[in-house]
Amino acid sequence: MFAKVIIDQDAKAIDKVFEYIIPDNLAVVPGMRVYVGFGSRTVQGFVIEVSEKCDFDESKLKKIISIIDEQPAIKKEMLEVMKFMVKKFHLKQASILRLFIPAEMREGKVKELFEKIYSLSNKEINIVKNAKQQLAIVDFLKEHGEGSSVYLNGTFGNGAVRALLEKGVLIETQKEKFRKPLSEIKDDKKVNLNKLQESAIEKIAGNRTYLLHGVTGSGKTEVYMNLISRELKNNKTAILLVPEISLTPQILANFKARFGEEVAILHSGLSAGERFDEWRRLYSGEAKIAVGARSAIFAPLENLGIIIIDEEHEQSYISESNPRFNTHEVAKFRANFNNCPLVLGSATPSVDSYEKAKLGQFELVELPTRANGKEMPQIQIVDMINEIRSGNSGIFSNQLLADLSNIINNKKQAMLFINRRGYSSFMRCRDCGYVAKCSGCDVSLVYHQEDNRLKCHYCGKQFKVLDRCPSCGSEHIKHGAVGTEQVVKKLNEIFPDVKVLRMDNDTTSKKNAHQRILEEFRNTKPCILVGTQMIAKGHDFEDVLLVGIIDADQSLYQSDYRSTERTFQLITQVAGRAGRGETQGKVVLQTYAPRHYVYKFVANYDYKGFFKKEENIRQTAVFPPFSRIVRILFADFDEEYVRQLVKMCYNEIVKLKEEFKDEFLYLDVMKSPIKRMQNKFRYQILMRLKLSKADEIESKAFEIVDKLSKNSVFFEINPSNMS
Ligand code: ADP
Ligand code: ZN
Ligand code: ZN
């Protein structure tokens, strides 16, 4: 028998299938990890296929040395997922396979599941002097107490290990101790589904993609839980994806309360061992529901009955570091493979998804009201330019200060939101609200500190930093934004007796810090919580009656065709934190661009109106979803090499453009906005394609680049981060 093996190494040159002979004494099946000889070294590999015949000259094949796990770490379905991802995202096979197993398993940092542990027995040790490897094993075990079969076989050779086993010097054990991530144990809150929820659940029954559009507080989580229960009753399994940032203790506790041991949780806050154990519980079928961030889409579950992506519009579902992939597409593949529904849930669906629903590719399911029947909070727009004109040049408008005083007097709570994503990236006039934009692309320019210039991330054009507003002549034109720290300091000055808490990357780096801040907030009244995106999602505090958005425009002027969409989404989410209990809440939205269309739609909770407007703009400008942007990113330590390479590729792609004249909306080559990263020089080819032949052109471009480059090159589709 023969095995096709993918070597677990990064070099592009070995990212292909190699054949090995399966020795008679090894039970090798697809998906197993094995040790094989490669050149003069022993390396790890993944078996992706086993066959009777080989395609290569048999006499030149080597034998598989040993197997790493007793069972295939990668299940059949995931081998199909790998093939799909190679084609769809132009990725290396090994880099995809690594996504499917916990990193700890590859690095051997934690004791592995399918693995034997050896220690010394009490038997007298009787080894001849020249059996050096056997003696070395005994020394090792005397010092360390025990060793894994992988390690001992790999280090000292199978022969030596086997000999000691036969002599009875070694004893074999299997360790089976699960580390369970701690979570707050709550009582399951039983609610009676309302009519809308019931009908949503009924509709989500086929094998299509369903776009669940439900306003904040409409009870989507309850719908998810009921959908999952239904599948468990059919002996199926389920995956629920949530953005890392909204994996709050609250949602985890709710799931634990409802599903107990049947749910496994995968997120970055777990220790390596915990994550590994949760993965094993899914692998073995003990746990049937995987709840986690993006990478939980690779959960080793079989027989999926449903896949749910909550907050489907979140950018974090697109992996922007290697390997680069789009979670929605992987989810769709797995849903098709299992013939089960895929549910995309959001209060603010992406323009992309909503367009698909409009075209009938997705089925739209709506929850237009809050589950408890309460009104949405009122959103008041405050013009900050007016504030400056009337002599208030501080961070807080008079309206926000008045509302805060009110909250404090009534011993209630407020959240103040600071959008730091757009940190100091754009230039804006403090007097008239003018923002520097690219003359050719109508996107905001990005300030680059290292060369003190403004640049367009779409066409690469550069502009001088402004010292005077071209619109009104004011010198109050600057970049930069307020930070959380500054806001807390100001609040302490204005309200010295009131507790102010801060939640951002700096205050939550320690384990459980997140939870502790929220707990303190829950128990303190009055209290003001100041935070970044972290406070925007998932929280359900009934005494939060006021949400203040310090500078709503921060995300509006990112150099990204999706910046308006993102602003709408973010503000709707943040606003959704207010008034979740009995009393209606209020939102104060501070902006320097009060007449921007996004705010009108936000204030009226008019998603459909917003979508129409945005769709129209994208259609006119031919931006996604009406076109496809492809960025091909080249990076190498050798600048001359990468410059030559990118030039060669570009010249070939220009020919492609001649062949497909009408399909290219844009094509150019340039240095990347961040010219050097981790000592690699970065160049990029940017193209914008009509949709009609985008697939074909994209794969032809990939072939060109793949042939010319010695390293792998990264293809990004509609990237939001173009740095
Ligand atoms: P969403 O995820 O849509 O923003 P949630 O799932 O967080 O909304 O639900 C908001 C609140 O409404 C939660 O406190 C939830 O327990 C409650 N809820 C959900 N469904 C119902 C229902 N049918 N009746 C009463 N309360 C409900
Ligand atoms: Zn101005
Ligand atoms: Zn431009």
mmCIF file of N, CA and C and ligand atoms in Angstrom, residues 438 441 456 459, ligand 3:
data_model
loop_
_atom_site.group_PDB
_atom_site.id
_atom_site.type_symbol
_atom_site.label_atom_id
_atom_site.label_comp_id
_atom_site.label_asym_id
_atom_site.label_seq_id
_atom_site.Cartn_x
_atom_site.Cartn_y
_atom_site.Cartn_z
ATOM 1 N N CYS A 438 -8.628 61.230 -1.372
ATOM 2 C CA CYS A 438 -7.872 61.032 -2.608
ATOM 3 C C CYS A 438 -8.653 61.617 -3.776
ATOM 4 N N CYS A 441 -9.955 58.481 -5.930
ATOM 5 C CA CYS A 441 -10.680 57.318 -5.418
ATOM 6 C C CYS A 441 -11.819 57.643 -4.461
ATOM 7 N N CYS A 456 -3.097 57.323 -0.405
ATOM 8 C CA CYS A 456 -4.313 56.596 -0.729
ATOM 9 C C CYS A 456 -3.987 55.107 -0.776
ATOM 10 N N CYS A 459 -4.961 53.539 -4.615
ATOM 11 C CA CYS A 459 -4.227 53.764 -5.862
ATOM 12 C C CYS A 459 -2.768 54.100 -5.590
HETATM 13 ZN ZN ZN B 3 -6.614 56.939 -4.748
#
